[in-house]
XYZ file of C-alpha atoms in Angstrom:
347
model
C 206.133 3.860 137.660
C 204.986 0.440 138.826
C 205.730 -2.725 136.890
C 202.115 -3.392 136.021
C 201.803 -0.033 134.280
C 204.517 -0.686 131.704
C 202.310 -2.830 129.493
C 199.655 -0.178 128.959
C 202.085 2.689 128.472
C 203.968 0.602 125.910
C 200.707 -0.286 124.184
C 199.593 3.343 124.037
C 202.896 4.526 122.582
C 202.920 1.821 119.903
C 199.284 2.514 119.048
C 199.788 6.264 118.702
C 202.693 5.516 116.357
C 200.291 3.471 114.203
C 197.818 6.363 114.288
C 200.448 8.755 112.935
C 201.764 6.232 110.411
C 198.253 5.348 109.248
C 197.433 9.000 108.647
C 200.685 9.541 106.752
C 200.156 6.631 104.352
C 196.532 7.602 103.691
C 197.690 9.695 100.714
C 199.101 6.618 98.957
C 196.379 3.983 99.271
C 195.166 4.672 95.720
C 198.681 4.270 94.310
C 199.869 1.054 95.924
C 197.960 -2.145 96.627
C 200.481 -3.053 99.320
C 200.061 0.277 101.101
C 196.277 0.031 100.798
C 196.415 -3.433 102.359
C 198.727 -2.265 105.141
C 196.416 0.687 105.785
C 193.417 -1.595 106.248
C 195.328 -4.010 108.464
C 196.372 -1.139 110.750
C 192.818 0.141 110.962
C 191.479 -3.252 112.023
C 193.115 -2.854 115.433
C 194.779 0.495 116.196
C 191.759 2.630 117.139
C 189.733 -0.280 118.597
C 192.728 -1.142 120.808
C 193.209 2.501 121.772
C 189.544 2.714 122.716
C 189.728 -0.546 124.664
C 192.681 0.740 126.722
C 190.748 3.963 127.397
C 187.861 1.882 128.681
C 190.195 -0.156 130.888
C 191.165 3.039 132.727
C 187.571 4.272 133.074
C 186.828 2.127 136.118
C 186.594 5.165 138.378
C 183.654 6.701 136.492
C 181.391 6.412 139.576
C 183.617 8.572 141.777
C 182.380 11.989 142.785
C 183.367 14.673 140.297
C 184.661 12.140 137.751
C 182.402 13.256 134.899
C 183.263 16.904 135.526
C 186.942 15.975 135.468
C 186.516 14.093 132.182
C 184.585 17.006 130.670
C 187.425 19.377 131.528
C 189.983 16.933 130.169
C 188.159 16.236 126.894
C 185.523 18.815 125.988
C 187.536 21.957 126.676
C 190.540 20.797 124.587
C 188.071 19.675 121.927
C 186.555 23.144 121.679
C 189.973 24.802 121.728
C 191.342 22.610 118.953
C 188.159 22.907 116.909
C 188.889 26.619 116.739
C 192.621 26.164 116.169
C 192.078 23.669 113.347
C 189.481 25.952 111.760
C 192.055 28.749 111.624
C 194.724 26.316 110.448
C 192.582 24.992 107.583
C 191.665 28.532 106.574
C 195.305 29.429 105.962
C 196.300 25.971 104.700
C 193.691 26.106 101.961
C 194.623 29.690 101.102
C 191.649 31.621 102.264
C 188.864 29.069 101.937
C 185.655 29.843 103.785
C 186.313 30.182 107.490
C 183.990 27.863 109.359
C 183.762 27.025 113.052
C 181.241 24.332 113.902
C 181.690 22.794 117.359
C 179.117 20.093 116.571
C 181.006 18.643 113.600
C 184.454 17.589 114.799
C 187.414 18.255 112.546
C 189.086 15.086 111.318
C 190.698 13.258 114.266
C 189.010 15.368 116.946
C 186.057 12.978 116.867
C 187.901 10.818 119.407
C 187.672 13.440 122.157
C 183.941 13.952 121.942
C 183.251 10.230 121.513
C 185.466 9.423 124.498
C 183.389 11.820 126.606
C 180.157 10.172 125.462
C 181.567 6.696 126.163
C 182.124 7.694 129.787
C 178.544 8.908 129.969
C 177.261 5.666 128.457
C 179.044 3.740 131.209
C 176.622 5.290 133.693
C 173.908 3.242 131.967
C 175.662 0.105 130.738
C 177.583 -0.576 133.954
C 174.240 -1.294 135.635
C 173.651 -4.359 133.452
C 175.239 -7.762 133.757
C 178.480 -7.795 131.715
C 177.140 -10.282 129.163
C 173.935 -8.294 128.669
C 175.840 -4.990 128.407
C 178.239 -6.376 125.779
C 175.467 -7.891 123.659
C 173.387 -4.716 123.888
C 176.320 -2.471 122.929
C 177.137 -4.555 119.857
C 173.452 -4.683 118.906
C 173.239 -0.885 119.022
C 176.440 -0.590 116.986
C 174.938 -2.853 114.342
C 171.501 -1.220 114.321
C 172.709 2.376 114.223
C 174.023 1.882 110.680
C 170.444 1.950 109.409
C 169.898 5.480 110.751
C 171.018 7.841 107.990
C 171.004 10.826 110.350
C 173.692 9.242 112.559
C 176.855 10.523 110.895
C 179.796 12.721 111.871
C 177.479 15.149 113.661
C 178.650 15.121 117.301
C 180.619 12.025 116.241
C 177.479 9.998 116.902
C 178.219 7.219 114.436
C 181.674 6.460 115.792
C 180.395 6.849 119.349
C 177.896 4.023 118.945
C 179.938 1.868 116.566
C 183.093 1.875 118.711
C 181.471 1.886 122.153
C 181.576 -1.951 122.436
C 185.393 -1.794 122.461
C 185.350 0.820 125.232
C 182.925 -1.327 127.237
C 185.090 -4.412 126.700
C 188.079 -2.528 128.085
C 186.082 -1.375 131.090
C 185.056 -4.957 131.872
C 188.511 -6.465 131.382
C 191.149 -7.127 134.017
C 194.912 -7.272 133.661
C 194.717 -11.063 133.905
C 192.783 -11.159 130.632
C 195.738 -9.572 128.843
C 198.275 -11.897 130.464
C 196.656 -14.895 128.786
C 197.811 -13.460 125.457
C 201.488 -13.666 126.428
C 201.638 -17.434 125.980
C 204.059 -18.526 123.215
C 201.335 -20.532 121.469
C 199.086 -17.458 121.346
C 201.864 -15.323 119.912
C 202.641 -17.868 117.223
C 198.963 -17.962 116.301
C 198.854 -14.157 116.279
C 201.605 -14.023 113.658
C 199.635 -16.392 111.459
C 196.486 -14.301 111.864
C 198.279 -11.059 110.938
C 199.660 -12.714 107.804
C 196.289 -14.237 106.922
C 194.461 -10.910 107.310
C 197.074 -9.143 105.183
C 196.672 -11.777 102.460
C 192.880 -11.536 102.711
C 192.892 -7.790 102.149
C 195.580 -7.944 99.467
C 193.684 -10.419 97.296
C 190.333 -8.729 97.971
C 191.093 -5.067 97.220
C 187.402 -4.271 96.774
C 186.827 -4.502 100.519
C 185.914 -0.931 101.407
C 188.198 0.513 104.100
C 185.366 2.811 105.259
C 183.859 -0.133 107.098
C 186.792 0.240 109.489
C 186.155 3.933 110.167
C 182.668 3.550 111.632
C 181.771 7.083 110.620
C 179.027 6.579 108.041
C 175.638 4.836 107.808
C 175.183 1.689 105.767
C 173.514 3.573 102.922
C 176.754 5.476 102.257
C 179.249 2.642 102.632
C 177.187 -0.090 100.997
C 173.400 -0.333 101.188
C 170.902 -0.510 103.997
C 170.309 -4.260 103.756
C 170.722 -7.164 106.135
C 174.058 -7.950 104.477
C 175.419 -4.585 105.650
C 174.722 -5.466 109.266
C 176.389 -8.852 108.787
C 179.396 -7.136 107.198
C 179.777 -4.827 110.190
C 179.434 -7.832 112.487
C 182.240 -9.498 110.555
C 184.454 -6.441 111.001
C 183.609 -6.392 114.706
C 184.836 -9.972 115.037
C 187.908 -9.182 112.944
C 188.823 -6.177 115.108
C 188.436 -8.146 118.349
C 190.712 -10.853 116.959
C 193.280 -8.350 115.670
C 193.318 -6.472 118.973
C 194.128 -9.709 120.762
C 196.940 -10.359 118.274
C 198.338 -6.875 118.814
C 198.265 -7.034 122.615
C 200.018 -10.417 122.471
C 203.177 -8.636 121.276
C 203.121 -5.576 123.537
C 206.146 -5.772 125.872
C 205.617 -5.691 129.610
C 209.024 -4.222 130.451
C 210.236 -0.659 130.814
C 211.897 0.900 127.757
C 213.105 4.366 126.876
C 209.787 5.128 125.181
C 207.551 3.676 127.927
C 207.019 6.918 129.828
C 206.038 8.637 126.581
C 202.951 6.438 126.513
C 201.439 8.858 129.021
C 201.546 11.649 126.431
C 199.526 10.099 123.623
C 196.847 12.796 123.803
C 199.479 15.373 122.847
C 200.552 13.345 119.832
C 196.952 12.744 118.815
C 195.991 16.415 118.899
C 199.176 17.851 117.410
C 200.184 15.414 114.678
C 197.293 16.496 112.457
C 198.982 19.806 111.691
C 202.039 18.007 110.320
C 200.037 15.383 108.453
C 197.787 17.950 106.789
C 200.751 20.051 105.657
C 202.413 16.873 104.383
C 199.325 15.974 102.342
C 199.157 19.435 100.788
C 202.869 19.636 99.973
C 204.973 18.211 97.183
C 207.119 16.344 99.682
C 204.824 13.338 99.475
C 205.809 12.917 95.799
C 209.160 11.660 97.052
C 207.558 8.550 98.561
C 206.985 6.264 95.609
C 208.651 2.911 96.392
C 208.979 0.386 99.198
C 212.223 1.882 100.510
C 210.760 5.363 100.770
C 207.744 4.014 102.648
C 210.104 2.577 105.244
C 211.434 6.111 105.541
C 207.854 7.268 106.037
C 207.532 4.835 108.950
C 210.692 6.358 110.380
C 209.205 9.817 109.950
C 206.094 8.685 111.831
C 208.264 7.395 114.670
C 210.284 10.614 114.872
C 207.093 12.674 114.875
C 205.624 10.490 117.627
C 208.759 10.842 119.739
C 208.926 14.591 119.177
C 205.299 15.361 120.000
C 205.387 13.227 123.146
C 208.667 14.724 124.381
C 208.820 16.767 127.558
C 209.715 19.898 125.569
C 206.635 19.822 123.359
C 204.288 18.714 126.130
C 205.566 21.468 128.412
C 204.876 24.166 125.821
C 201.480 22.853 124.707
C 200.108 21.738 128.082
C 198.205 25.015 128.622
C 196.158 24.274 125.477
C 195.680 20.557 126.064
C 195.433 20.199 129.837
C 194.797 23.853 130.760
C 197.782 23.684 133.081
C 201.321 25.072 133.209
C 202.755 22.453 135.586
C 204.988 20.822 132.976
C 206.260 24.163 131.732
C 207.153 25.265 135.273
C 208.886 21.965 135.907
C 210.892 22.318 132.689
C 211.889 25.850 133.657
C 213.162 24.591 137.015
C 215.164 21.851 135.318
C 216.718 24.284 132.847
C 217.505 26.732 135.648
C 219.148 23.955 137.678
C 221.263 22.850 134.719
C 222.278 26.443 133.986
C 223.314 27.034 137.602
C 225.358 23.832 137.593
C 227.352 24.782 134.512
C 227.703 28.385 135.649
C 229.280 27.227 138.894
C 231.379 24.600 137.150
C 232.828 26.957 134.554
C 232.405 30.131 136.639
C 230.284 31.816 133.997
C 229.164 35.309 134.889
């Protein structure tokens, strides 16, 4: 791995941890003002930053066969996991109506279909001047809230609302991130994180659904000019919080760095654990600050486990439609077995 890749792999691993942690604490936002505040702070930056990084690596969209490659990487796993989650929910909810609808993504699967659409949108927006493309993308994200029919269907709402972050990532260069590493910027970032936490804590009526981008204005608030201004405010907040987050992402290699390549595995698989957790009585154990620190630890362990070479090797056929990792793991195990058999003369 080259030095310049460490930053993005580190960022992706940290962000997928926040995704898992955010989904785990969702069950407790009605019970604790602190957890509700933390939940909203996380959602101001974790998915926007994830989307921005995805856009940064979409610079090869114009290459021959790129769209077909992206479709295989995103749409096929989407369809597979739509079916798997439908079966999973059927048994989890003890025989509820079995329903498979490929046009209404289950829970977190919206990201796959939106990511595919964002690549398609680049074919149009990349033709404009960067300033025009950015302004137009934000304008569409603001205007689409007035269309009541733009909802979770085909993940259209999130596709348009979050596309500006993807476009920003596509237009950015590594040098833009390096500016954030200045000590003065990092000090300011700490102050901004604290200020945003305080803002949310003392204004609990701020609806977290503004951060999800999944519903029209008429559902979240009302279809007035103030709704558009509110979304614009959250856009500005997310851009600022993303900058604060990236300011603290390390640019060195760590033990978890290489796991940043496996975030898609964590994203697709963690939902099974989170959904079981939400339906179980285990969550009743988490009722104070100390136990919520344990929950953060659980999120980290789950992130490490689902991004490990063992889990990725077994699940790669479902996620990447390939057995390369599994074959590689088999060779490694066979090599280790032969070594110890020769060393201890087993067999």
